[in-house]
Structures are given as structure tokens and as C-alpha cells.
mmCIF file of C-alpha atoms in Angstrom:
data_model
loop_
_atom_site.group_PDB
_atom_site.id
_atom_site.type_symbol
_atom_site.label_atom_id
_atom_site.label_comp_id
_atom_site.label_asym_id
_atom_site.label_seq_id
_atom_site.Cartn_x
_atom_site.Cartn_y
_atom_site.Cartn_z
ATOM 1 C CA GLN A 1 -108.219 120.313 -48.184
ATOM 2 C CA TRP A 2 -110.697 123.486 -49.214
ATOM 3 C CA THR A 3 -109.369 126.594 -46.556
ATOM 4 C CA ASP A 4 -109.852 130.350 -46.405
ATOM 5 C CA LEU A 5 -111.958 132.382 -48.391
ATOM 6 C CA SER A 6 -111.673 128.655 -50.964
ATOM 7 C CA LEU A 7 -113.727 127.225 -48.243
ATOM 8 C CA ILE A 8 -116.147 130.022 -47.168
ATOM 9 C CA ASP A 9 -117.352 129.883 -50.834
ATOM 10 C CA HIS A 10 -117.476 126.059 -51.063
ATOM 11 C CA GLU A 11 -119.497 125.999 -48.067
ATOM 12 C CA LEU A 12 -122.055 128.631 -49.373
ATOM 13 C CA ALA A 13 -122.811 126.923 -52.204
ATOM 14 C CA LYS A 14 -123.975 123.979 -50.700
ATOM 15 C CA GLN A 15 -127.608 123.054 -49.527
ATOM 16 C CA LYS A 16 -126.300 120.783 -46.312
ATOM 17 C CA ARG A 17 -123.754 118.614 -44.631
ATOM 18 C CA HIS A 18 -122.020 121.859 -44.207
ATOM 19 C CA VAL A 19 -118.786 121.535 -41.997
ATOM 20 C CA PRO A 20 -119.016 122.320 -37.753
ATOM 21 C CA ILE A 21 -118.359 125.911 -37.299
ATOM 22 C CA ARG A 22 -115.111 124.889 -34.808
ATOM 23 C CA GLN A 23 -113.517 123.395 -37.928
ATOM 24 C CA LEU A 24 -114.545 126.121 -40.294
ATOM 25 C CA VAL A 25 -112.983 128.879 -38.109
ATOM 26 C CA ASN A 26 -109.919 126.872 -37.467
ATOM 27 C CA ARG A 27 -109.980 126.093 -41.542
ATOM 28 C CA ALA A 28 -110.499 129.528 -42.521
ATOM 29 C CA GLY A 29 -109.704 132.458 -39.654
ATOM 30 C CA ASP A 30 -107.705 134.256 -41.428
ATOM 31 C CA ALA A 31 -110.437 134.916 -44.721
ATOM 32 C CA LEU A 32 -113.218 135.258 -41.617
ATOM 33 C CA LYS A 33 -110.808 137.928 -39.793
ATOM 34 C CA ALA A 34 -110.535 139.675 -42.498
ATOM 35 C CA LEU A 35 -114.091 139.754 -43.654
ATOM 36 C CA LYS A 36 -115.596 140.165 -40.227
ATOM 37 C CA PRO A 37 -112.294 141.908 -37.920
ATOM 38 C CA CYS A 38 -114.881 142.284 -35.507
ATOM 39 C CA PHE A 39 -116.407 139.063 -33.364
ATOM 40 C CA MET A 40 -119.043 139.434 -30.643
ATOM 41 C CA MET A 41 -119.414 136.232 -28.907
ATOM 42 C CA SER A 42 -119.567 134.530 -25.319
ATOM 43 C CA PRO A 43 -116.900 133.480 -23.148
ATOM 44 C CA LEU A 44 -118.455 130.058 -23.711
ATOM 45 C CA SER A 45 -118.693 130.249 -27.742
ATOM 46 C CA VAL A 46 -114.875 131.331 -27.556
ATOM 47 C CA ALA A 47 -114.094 128.240 -26.097
ATOM 48 C CA GLN A 48 -116.245 126.080 -28.327
ATOM 49 C CA TYR A 49 -115.858 127.524 -31.858
ATOM 50 C CA LEU A 50 -112.172 129.360 -31.116
ATOM 51 C CA GLU A 51 -109.658 126.611 -31.149
ATOM 52 C CA PRO A 52 -106.689 127.929 -28.684
ATOM 53 C CA GLY A 53 -103.749 129.257 -30.570
ATOM 54 C CA ARG A 54 -105.338 129.361 -34.134
ATOM 55 C CA LEU A 55 -106.753 132.954 -33.952
ATOM 56 C CA VAL A 56 -105.595 135.698 -32.150
ATOM 57 C CA PHE A 57 -107.062 139.396 -31.962
ATOM 58 C CA ASP A 58 -104.940 142.684 -31.036
ATOM 59 C CA LEU A 59 -107.719 143.745 -28.424
ATOM 60 C CA VAL A 60 -110.635 141.791 -26.646
ATOM 61 C CA VAL A 61 -113.008 144.257 -24.529
ATOM 62 C CA MET A 62 -115.152 142.148 -21.748
ATOM 63 C CA ASP A 63 -118.624 144.059 -21.006
ATOM 64 C CA GLU A 64 -120.995 142.974 -17.948
ATOM 65 C CA ALA A 65 -117.747 142.036 -16.459
ATOM 66 C CA SER A 66 -119.108 142.031 -12.859
ATOM 67 C CA GLN A 67 -121.123 138.843 -14.068
ATOM 68 C CA LEU A 68 -117.910 136.795 -15.721
ATOM 69 C CA LYS A 69 -116.190 134.526 -13.339
ATOM 70 C CA PRO A 70 -112.217 134.865 -13.781
ATOM 71 C CA GLU A 71 -112.161 130.940 -14.944
ATOM 72 C CA ASP A 72 -114.776 131.665 -17.695
ATOM 73 C CA ALA A 73 -112.938 134.604 -19.134
ATOM 74 C CA LEU A 74 -109.264 133.602 -19.118
ATOM 75 C CA GLY A 75 -109.821 131.405 -22.466
ATOM 76 C CA ALA A 76 -111.055 134.552 -23.742
ATOM 77 C CA ILE A 77 -107.936 136.944 -22.402
ATOM 78 C CA ALA A 78 -105.691 134.851 -23.786
ATOM 79 C CA ARG A 79 -106.676 134.858 -27.502
ATOM 80 C CA GLY A 80 -105.940 138.847 -27.289
ATOM 81 C CA GLY A 81 -102.121 140.964 -27.087
ATOM 82 C CA GLN A 82 -104.414 143.963 -25.434
ATOM 83 C CA LEU A 83 -107.457 143.625 -22.877
ATOM 84 C CA VAL A 84 -110.251 146.345 -22.082
ATOM 85 C CA VAL A 85 -112.245 145.126 -19.085
ATOM 86 C CA VAL A 86 -115.724 147.318 -18.604
ATOM 87 C CA GLY A 87 -118.223 146.520 -15.520
ATOM 88 C CA ASP A 88 -120.025 148.417 -12.465
ATOM 89 C CA PRO A 89 -118.609 146.597 -8.848
ATOM 90 C CA LYS A 90 -121.834 148.036 -7.859
ATOM 91 C CA GLN A 91 -124.156 145.582 -9.519
ATOM 92 C CA LEU A 92 -124.064 141.734 -9.367
ATOM 93 C CA PRO A 93 -121.383 139.852 -9.529
ATOM 94 C CA PRO A 94 -121.642 136.314 -10.819
ATOM 95 C CA THR A 95 -124.381 133.785 -9.583
ATOM 96 C CA THR A 96 -123.273 131.005 -7.316
ATOM 97 C CA PHE A 97 -126.937 129.724 -7.282
ATOM 98 C CA PHE A 98 -126.492 126.494 -8.572
ATOM 99 C CA GLU A 99 -122.792 125.550 -7.052
ATOM 100 C CA ARG A 100 -121.962 122.980 -4.959
ATOM 101 C CA VAL A 101 -120.174 124.176 -1.318
ATOM 102 C CA MET A 102 -116.393 122.883 -1.663
ATOM 103 C CA ASP A 103 -114.786 122.536 2.259
ATOM 104 C CA ASP A 104 -111.491 123.953 1.614
ATOM 105 C CA GLY A 105 -110.418 123.894 4.866
ATOM 106 C CA ASP A 106 -106.762 122.979 3.827
ATOM 107 C CA VAL A 107 -106.821 126.160 1.801
ATOM 108 C CA THR A 108 -105.443 129.497 3.759
ATOM 109 C CA ASP A 109 -106.393 132.756 2.474
ATOM 110 C CA ASP A 110 -102.178 133.439 1.561
ATOM 111 C CA ASP A 111 -102.781 130.702 -0.917
ATOM 112 C CA LEU A 112 -105.323 132.172 -3.307
ATOM 113 C CA THR A 113 -104.332 133.556 -6.168
ATOM 114 C CA ALA A 114 -106.428 137.539 -6.937
ATOM 115 C CA ALA A 115 -108.371 135.272 -9.146
ATOM 116 C CA GLU A 116 -109.392 132.402 -6.985
ATOM 117 C CA ASP A 117 -109.680 135.177 -4.167
ATOM 118 C CA ALA A 118 -112.495 136.829 -6.669
ATOM 119 C CA GLU A 119 -115.714 136.832 -7.607
ATOM 120 C CA SER A 120 -115.370 138.414 -11.038
ATOM 121 C CA ILE A 121 -112.931 138.871 -13.747
ATOM 122 C CA LEU A 122 -113.852 142.818 -12.600
ATOM 123 C CA ASP A 123 -112.397 142.264 -9.551
ATOM 124 C CA VAL A 124 -109.201 141.050 -10.388
ATOM 125 C CA ALA A 125 -108.803 143.525 -13.040
ATOM 126 C CA THR A 126 -109.391 146.042 -10.327
ATOM 127 C CA SER A 127 -106.934 144.568 -8.125
ATOM 128 C CA VAL A 128 -104.677 144.054 -11.246
ATOM 129 C CA TYR A 129 -104.531 147.506 -12.807
ATOM 130 C CA GLN A 130 -104.438 150.834 -12.224
ATOM 131 C CA PRO A 131 -105.341 153.348 -12.341
ATOM 132 C CA ILE A 132 -109.125 152.535 -12.779
ATOM 133 C CA ARG A 133 -111.100 154.775 -15.388
ATOM 134 C CA ARG A 134 -114.480 155.710 -14.089
ATOM 135 C CA LEU A 135 -117.006 157.157 -15.844
ATOM 136 C CA ARG A 136 -117.909 160.434 -15.057
ATOM 137 C CA TRP A 137 -121.765 160.787 -15.586
ATOM 138 C CA HIS A 138 -125.002 158.217 -15.839
ATOM 139 C CA TYR A 139 -125.728 157.912 -19.504
ATOM 140 C CA ARG A 140 -129.135 156.764 -19.194
ATOM 141 C CA SER A 141 -131.521 158.696 -17.862
ATOM 142 C CA ARG A 142 -133.527 161.377 -18.999
ATOM 143 C CA HIS A 143 -134.506 163.073 -15.751
ATOM 144 C CA HIS A 144 -131.802 163.429 -12.375
ATOM 145 C CA SER A 145 -134.396 161.139 -10.158
ATOM 146 C CA LEU A 146 -133.932 158.164 -11.684
ATOM 147 C CA ILE A 147 -129.992 157.780 -10.854
ATOM 148 C CA GLU A 148 -130.187 160.400 -7.719
ATOM 149 C CA PHE A 149 -130.925 157.423 -5.274
ATOM 150 C CA SER A 150 -128.223 155.310 -6.675
ATOM 151 C CA ASN A 151 -125.377 158.181 -7.020
ATOM 152 C CA HIS A 152 -126.226 159.058 -3.671
ATOM 153 C CA GLU A 153 -126.580 155.292 -2.230
ATOM 154 C CA PHE A 154 -123.688 154.073 -4.077
ATOM 155 C CA TYR A 155 -121.121 156.194 -6.338
ATOM 156 C CA LYS A 156 -120.916 159.006 -4.636
ATOM 157 C CA ASN A 157 -119.709 161.059 -7.220
ATOM 158 C CA LEU A 158 -121.182 160.773 -10.540
ATOM 159 C CA VAL A 159 -122.345 163.923 -12.463
ATOM 160 C CA VAL A 160 -126.165 164.403 -12.490
ATOM 161 C CA PHE A 161 -127.736 166.879 -15.174
ATOM 162 C CA PRO A 162 -130.948 168.169 -14.066
ATOM 163 C CA SER A 163 -133.738 167.732 -16.063
ATOM 164 C CA ALA A 164 -135.526 170.408 -18.094
ATOM 165 C CA TYR A 165 -138.685 169.633 -16.177
ATOM 166 C CA SER A 166 -137.912 169.384 -12.309
ATOM 167 C CA ASP A 167 -141.629 167.867 -11.962
ATOM 168 C CA HIS A 168 -142.666 165.830 -15.057
ATOM 169 C CA PRO A 169 -145.745 162.964 -15.392
ATOM 170 C CA GLY A 170 -143.838 161.369 -17.360
ATOM 171 C CA LEU A 171 -140.551 161.571 -15.782
ATOM 172 C CA GLY A 172 -138.715 160.257 -12.648
ATOM 173 C CA VAL A 173 -139.766 157.923 -9.538
ATOM 174 C CA LYS A 174 -143.241 157.561 -8.615
ATOM 175 C CA LEU A 175 -144.901 155.519 -6.264
ATOM 176 C CA ILE A 176 -148.249 153.766 -6.318
ATOM 177 C CA GLU A 177 -149.656 152.399 -3.416
ATOM 178 C CA VAL A 178 -151.445 149.569 -3.161
ATOM 179 C CA PRO A 179 -152.838 149.297 0.866
ATOM 180 C CA ASP A 180 -154.954 146.188 0.210
ATOM 181 C CA GLY A 181 -152.214 144.266 -1.520
ATOM 182 C CA ARG A 182 -151.677 141.135 0.856
ATOM 183 C CA PHE A 183 -148.447 138.598 0.577
ATOM 184 C CA VAL A 184 -149.487 135.338 0.486
ATOM 185 C CA ASN A 185 -147.739 131.964 -0.657
ATOM 186 C CA ARG A 186 -144.891 134.411 -2.003
ATOM 187 C CA ARG A 187 -147.348 136.223 -4.157
ATOM 188 C CA ASN A 188 -148.865 139.081 -3.798
ATOM 189 C CA VAL A 189 -152.131 139.562 -5.910
ATOM 190 C CA VAL A 190 -153.612 141.872 -5.561
ATOM 191 C CA GLU A 191 -150.431 144.258 -6.701
ATOM 192 C CA ALA A 192 -149.770 142.009 -9.298
ATOM 193 C CA GLN A 193 -153.683 143.119 -10.582
ATOM 194 C CA ASN A 194 -152.680 146.680 -10.380
ATOM 195 C CA VAL A 195 -149.345 146.183 -11.942
ATOM 196 C CA VAL A 196 -151.192 144.615 -15.669
ATOM 197 C CA ARG A 197 -153.854 147.448 -15.391
ATOM 198 C CA ALA A 198 -150.980 149.637 -15.073
ATOM 199 C CA ALA A 199 -149.176 148.411 -17.817
ATOM 200 C CA VAL A 200 -152.102 147.530 -20.094
ATOM 201 C CA GLU A 201 -153.287 151.445 -19.657
ATOM 202 C CA HIS A 202 -149.629 152.320 -20.720
ATOM 203 C CA MET A 203 -149.898 150.505 -24.001
ATOM 204 C CA ARG A 204 -153.077 152.172 -24.577
ATOM 205 C CA VAL A 205 -151.503 155.977 -23.990
ATOM 206 C CA HIS A 206 -147.850 155.569 -24.405
ATOM 207 C CA PRO A 207 -147.628 152.966 -27.555
ATOM 208 C CA GLN A 208 -143.761 154.777 -28.453
ATOM 209 C CA GLU A 209 -142.462 153.935 -25.065
ATOM 210 C CA SER A 210 -140.541 150.791 -24.515
ATOM 211 C CA LEU A 211 -141.838 148.870 -21.017
ATOM 212 C CA GLY A 212 -140.256 146.376 -18.645
ATOM 213 C CA ILE A 213 -141.481 145.122 -15.943
ATOM 214 C CA VAL A 214 -140.118 143.870 -12.512
ATOM 215 C CA ALA A 215 -141.158 141.618 -9.473
ATOM 216 C CA LEU A 216 -139.118 141.310 -6.529
ATOM 217 C CA ASN A 217 -139.518 137.380 -6.252
ATOM 218 C CA PHE A 218 -140.049 134.605 -9.119
ATOM 219 C CA GLU A 219 -143.526 133.792 -8.351
ATOM 220 C CA GLN A 220 -144.938 137.162 -8.646
ATOM 221 C CA ARG A 221 -142.893 137.307 -11.649
ATOM 222 C CA GLU A 222 -145.258 134.423 -12.855
ATOM 223 C CA LEU A 223 -148.226 135.786 -11.662
ATOM 224 C CA ILE A 224 -147.922 139.481 -13.825
ATOM 225 C CA ASP A 225 -146.859 137.243 -16.294
ATOM 226 C CA ASP A 226 -149.905 134.785 -16.696
ATOM 227 C CA LEU A 227 -152.211 137.627 -15.811
ATOM 228 C CA LEU A 228 -150.795 140.068 -18.795
ATOM 229 C CA ASP A 229 -150.951 137.573 -20.810
ATOM 230 C CA GLN A 230 -155.128 136.994 -20.689
ATOM 231 C CA GLU A 231 -155.122 140.933 -20.731
ATOM 232 C CA ILE A 232 -152.942 141.293 -24.255
ATOM 233 C CA MET A 233 -155.061 138.481 -25.501
ATOM 234 C CA ASN A 234 -158.232 140.502 -24.789
ATOM 235 C CA ASP A 235 -156.820 144.128 -26.247
ATOM 236 C CA PRO A 236 -156.305 145.047 -29.441
ATOM 237 C CA HIS A 237 -153.322 148.130 -28.285
ATOM 238 C CA ALA A 238 -151.665 145.959 -26.011
ATOM 239 C CA GLU A 239 -151.513 143.170 -28.525
ATOM 240 C CA ALA A 240 -150.226 146.107 -31.203
ATOM 241 C CA PHE A 241 -147.625 147.190 -28.589
ATOM 242 C CA VAL A 242 -146.448 143.898 -28.215
ATOM 243 C CA SER A 243 -145.855 143.267 -31.517
ATOM 244 C CA ASP A 244 -144.856 146.856 -32.615
ATOM 245 C CA TRP A 245 -141.927 146.887 -29.930
ATOM 246 C CA ARG A 246 -141.221 142.518 -30.507
ATOM 247 C CA GLY A 247 -139.236 144.297 -33.999
ATOM 248 C CA LYS A 248 -137.291 146.753 -32.150
ATOM 249 C CA SER A 249 -134.531 146.639 -29.629
ATOM 250 C CA GLU A 250 -136.616 146.844 -26.705
ATOM 251 C CA PRO A 251 -139.876 143.959 -26.701
ATOM 252 C CA LEU A 252 -141.705 143.977 -23.641
ATOM 253 C CA PHE A 253 -140.297 142.003 -20.427
ATOM 254 C CA VAL A 254 -141.362 140.336 -17.135
ATOM 255 C CA LYS A 255 -138.937 139.596 -15.109
ATOM 256 C CA ASN A 256 -137.700 139.278 -11.926
ATOM 257 C CA LEU A 257 -135.149 140.553 -9.517
ATOM 258 C CA GLU A 258 -132.535 138.360 -10.351
ATOM 259 C CA ASN A 259 -131.878 138.568 -14.126
ATOM 260 C CA VAL A 260 -132.784 142.166 -15.119
ATOM 261 C CA GLN A 261 -129.128 143.158 -15.199
ATOM 262 C CA GLY A 262 -127.929 144.707 -18.248
ATOM 263 C CA ASP A 263 -131.724 145.337 -19.267
ATOM 264 C CA GLU A 264 -133.135 149.300 -20.135
ATOM 265 C CA ARG A 265 -136.469 150.584 -21.526
ATOM 266 C CA ASP A 266 -137.997 154.033 -21.500
ATOM 267 C CA VAL A 267 -140.547 153.324 -18.709
ATOM 268 C CA ILE A 268 -139.789 150.343 -15.734
ATOM 269 C CA PHE A 269 -142.560 149.178 -13.529
ATOM 270 C CA ILE A 270 -141.828 147.394 -9.883
ATOM 271 C CA SER A 271 -144.050 145.401 -7.889
ATOM 272 C CA THR A 272 -142.016 145.226 -4.799
ATOM 273 C CA THR A 273 -144.180 142.472 -3.792
ATOM 274 C CA TYR A 274 -144.249 141.787 0.033
ATOM 275 C CA GLY A 275 -146.539 143.147 2.018
ATOM 276 C CA PRO A 276 -148.592 142.106 5.375
ATOM 277 C CA ASN A 277 -150.090 138.691 5.215
ATOM 278 C CA GLU A 278 -153.592 138.410 5.381
ATOM 279 C CA GLN A 279 -154.078 138.987 9.453
ATOM 280 C CA GLY A 280 -152.104 141.996 8.615
ATOM 281 C CA LYS A 281 -148.856 141.350 9.675
ATOM 282 C CA GLN A 282 -145.900 142.482 8.077
ATOM 283 C CA PHE A 283 -142.753 139.954 8.425
ATOM 284 C CA GLN A 284 -139.213 141.688 7.898
ATOM 285 C CA ARG A 285 -138.165 138.436 4.824
ATOM 286 C CA PHE A 286 -137.526 139.808 1.796
ATOM 287 C CA GLY A 287 -136.043 137.080 -0.023
ATOM 288 C CA PRO A 288 -132.884 137.924 -1.676
ATOM 289 C CA ILE A 289 -132.595 141.435 -0.904
ATOM 290 C CA ASN A 290 -132.044 140.202 3.062
ATOM 291 C CA GLY A 291 -128.790 138.405 1.647
ATOM 292 C CA PRO A 292 -125.544 140.115 1.462
ATOM 293 C CA GLN A 293 -125.777 141.121 -2.039
ATOM 294 C CA GLY A 294 -129.280 142.716 -2.066
ATOM 295 C CA HIS A 295 -128.365 146.220 -2.244
ATOM 296 C CA ARG A 296 -126.537 145.480 -5.295
ATOM 297 C CA ARG A 297 -129.627 143.558 -6.615
ATOM 298 C CA LEU A 298 -131.576 146.709 -5.911
ATOM 299 C CA ASN A 299 -128.803 148.718 -7.756
ATOM 300 C CA VAL A 300 -129.113 147.210 -10.542
ATOM 301 C CA LEU A 301 -133.172 147.097 -10.294
ATOM 302 C CA PHE A 302 -133.534 151.100 -10.355
ATOM 303 C CA THR A 303 -131.214 152.263 -12.737
ATOM 304 C CA ARG A 304 -133.410 150.087 -15.840
ATOM 305 C CA ALA A 305 -135.122 153.492 -16.261
ATOM 306 C CA LYS A 306 -134.431 156.138 -19.081
ATOM 307 C CA ARG A 307 -138.178 157.993 -18.458
ATOM 308 C CA ARG A 308 -139.654 156.783 -15.747
ATOM 309 C CA VAL A 309 -139.878 154.383 -12.804
ATOM 310 C CA GLU A 310 -143.163 153.492 -11.148
ATOM 311 C CA VAL A 311 -143.323 151.669 -7.685
ATOM 312 C CA PHE A 312 -146.030 149.360 -6.554
ATOM 313 C CA SER A 313 -145.855 148.810 -2.936
ATOM 314 C CA SER A 314 -148.057 147.262 -0.584
ATOM 315 C CA LEU A 315 -145.213 147.993 2.055
ATOM 316 C CA GLN A 316 -145.149 150.761 4.266
ATOM 317 C CA ALA A 317 -141.533 152.155 4.494
ATOM 318 C CA ASN A 318 -141.814 153.167 8.205
ATOM 319 C CA ASN A 319 -142.713 149.105 8.627
ATOM 320 C CA ILE A 320 -139.594 147.532 7.175
ATOM 321 C CA MET A 321 -137.249 147.453 10.187
ATOM 322 C CA THR A 322 -133.742 148.171 9.810
ATOM 323 C CA ASP A 323 -131.777 148.879 13.197
ATOM 324 C CA SER A 324 -130.349 144.743 12.264
ATOM 325 C CA ALA A 325 -130.878 144.705 8.790
ATOM 326 C CA SER A 326 -128.433 143.979 5.739
ATOM 327 C CA TRP A 327 -127.641 146.888 3.718
ATOM 328 C CA GLY A 328 -130.103 145.683 0.832
ATOM 329 C CA VAL A 329 -133.356 145.835 3.554
ATOM 330 C CA LYS A 330 -132.597 149.329 4.454
ATOM 331 C CA VAL A 331 -131.741 150.525 0.485
ATOM 332 C CA LEU A 332 -135.327 149.462 -0.206
ATOM 333 C CA ARG A 333 -137.045 151.432 2.528
ATOM 334 C CA GLN A 334 -135.122 154.317 2.037
ATOM 335 C CA TYR A 335 -136.145 154.132 -1.652
ATOM 336 C CA LEU A 336 -139.571 153.861 -0.917
ATOM 337 C CA GLU A 337 -139.453 157.053 1.189
ATOM 338 C CA PHE A 338 -137.849 158.285 -2.069
ATOM 339 C CA ALA A 339 -140.103 157.366 -4.486
ATOM 340 C CA LYS A 340 -143.072 158.707 -2.211
ATOM 341 C CA ASN A 341 -141.394 162.379 -1.171
ATOM 342 C CA GLY A 342 -139.178 163.173 -3.905
ATOM 343 C CA THR A 343 -136.132 163.528 -1.226
ATOM 344 C CA ILE A 344 -133.104 161.025 -0.101
ATOM 345 C CA PRO A 345 -133.470 159.907 3.190
ATOM 346 C CA GLU A 346 -131.155 160.996 5.617
#
């Protein structure tokens, strides 16, 4: 059999019938490591392509560890001599949306290991490895107001560098009120139209600034996506913007709250989506924001932008009741007040 570099050269010369990747890594692993000492893989790819015991690495680095379940991470950890786990405990844990609720009636808390009792590998590492190393400042923000709210509400002690421009139209957090927006059938059509108009205007006026659009639920994301596609097809400037940024590292995106973690753009537009119904009544239902992880979802969203956040809202902050509400709902109200007034509500 061909092995190592001989196998790689042999495979490069072939046009078809290549050996499977797992077999290639197994038979030519030493040569692959010598050619490419750094492998960048998802935990699933590690399990799929690296046979246990065949390749061992000096160092394993896990990024976005708050999103990674312990059982999914252990296979990659076992293939390394040293481990660095990197993540933000104030951002989203792994999703449990598709998991079946199991009845663990016979299991007591005392029987659980550190891994079983934790949501993510970051939680395990936090409890096992001491002392924890923390970033001292927020690297992304070009204006202090972009991280000011999250620092006050969640992180408490990040070093925030003041911007040279305290009040600048191209920097910071802006609120665009949509008083005639109505939340009907889980969509807010007027607000979506406002977001799309502003997005197309941004593409014409600020083609050098990357853009991301986030809605607070899936249905609103779909609506914005459809409306924006129609506008882009009829506007050569918008079409050029999308095409230009598609070839770079920060293409235009339209996402909902659940899947925006890890993204960063120069400018983020937020459609708060919720608002009064057709009769003008404001219900206190805000989807996943009402849940126990609602505040972490919002923290992810509020910290995506490098230059500017524009919040489009049919919601009035004073119409959000926070007496018995979850942390997420309280954070939503306070952020709307912050976007409007520029000051942290006490």
C-alpha cells in the first residue's frame, strides 16, 4: 500500500476514485501533519475523519466553547496533549430545541459528574481549570456605546476605550421608531419595510461598510429576506453591494436571533419585531426572550457591530412590563431606553 507522502502524491495524480478522507488521514497522517501542522475542524469532523489513536496533537484549541456540548467535545480533547477552551459564558449555550426530554427520575444531583451537570464544555472547563483567564477589553467596538450596555449589564469590568467622537452619525447605537408598526401573525410588515428601505439606502450611501440584519423571530427574518431580495433585484447599487461583499469575509446576512452568534459586521440593523396588535394592544410575549436564556440571546445580538447598531422598533420601552418578567425582557426594555436616550437606565 501507498503511505504518507507517497500516497498523497499518488492521489494528487489521480482524476477520480480517490480514497476516502478518513482512510487518507489514517494512512498518510504523519505526512499531512508535517505539511499542515494546524488542522481546523469541527468536533463532528474530528470524529468522522481522525481515527482514534492514530493522530495526536500537541495542542487543542476550542473556540465558541459555550456552544459545544461536553459529549461532543471530548473526542477532540482526547486527541491532544494540551487544551485551551475559549468562550463567553454570557453568550448562548448549546441549543436543546430538538432534544427529547428524558425522565431521569432515578438520578440525583449527587450522581452527576461535572460534564453531565454542565450545559457546555465551557462550563466544565470553568469549574475544573483555575484560575480563569479573562479578556480585559472588548476588541470589536469602534465606539464605546456599542459595548457600554452589555458591559454594564453582564460583564461589569471590561476596559472600554472612549471614542474620539462621543456623538457621531456613523458610530454608536441609534433608535429608529416605527410608531405605525403592528405585530400580526408573528410578523411586523411595516417595520420590515422600514428595515429594507434603510438597508438599500445603506448599500447606496455606505458601500464600504458591511451589513447584517437581525430579526427577533424566524417569521420576521423570512419576511425581511423576501422583501430585501425584491429590492436588490431592482437596484443596481444594492446588487453591486451584495456581489462585492460576497467575495469578502463579511457578506450581507439576514438572520434571526437564534443563529447570529459568532458573526460581526460594521453595521447591524435590528428589527425588534414585537409591537402592538391591530387593536393597539401590547402583549407581554416576546418569544425566546421570555425564556431563561433570553438575556444571553440579547447579549449576543447587542455585541455584533463594529461601528453602528440601528434598532428599528414598534415597541415603546414603557409598554414593556418588567415587574415579574424574566431577565431577558428587562434587558430588552433597558436596551430600548439606552438606544433612545444614550444613557444606561438605573
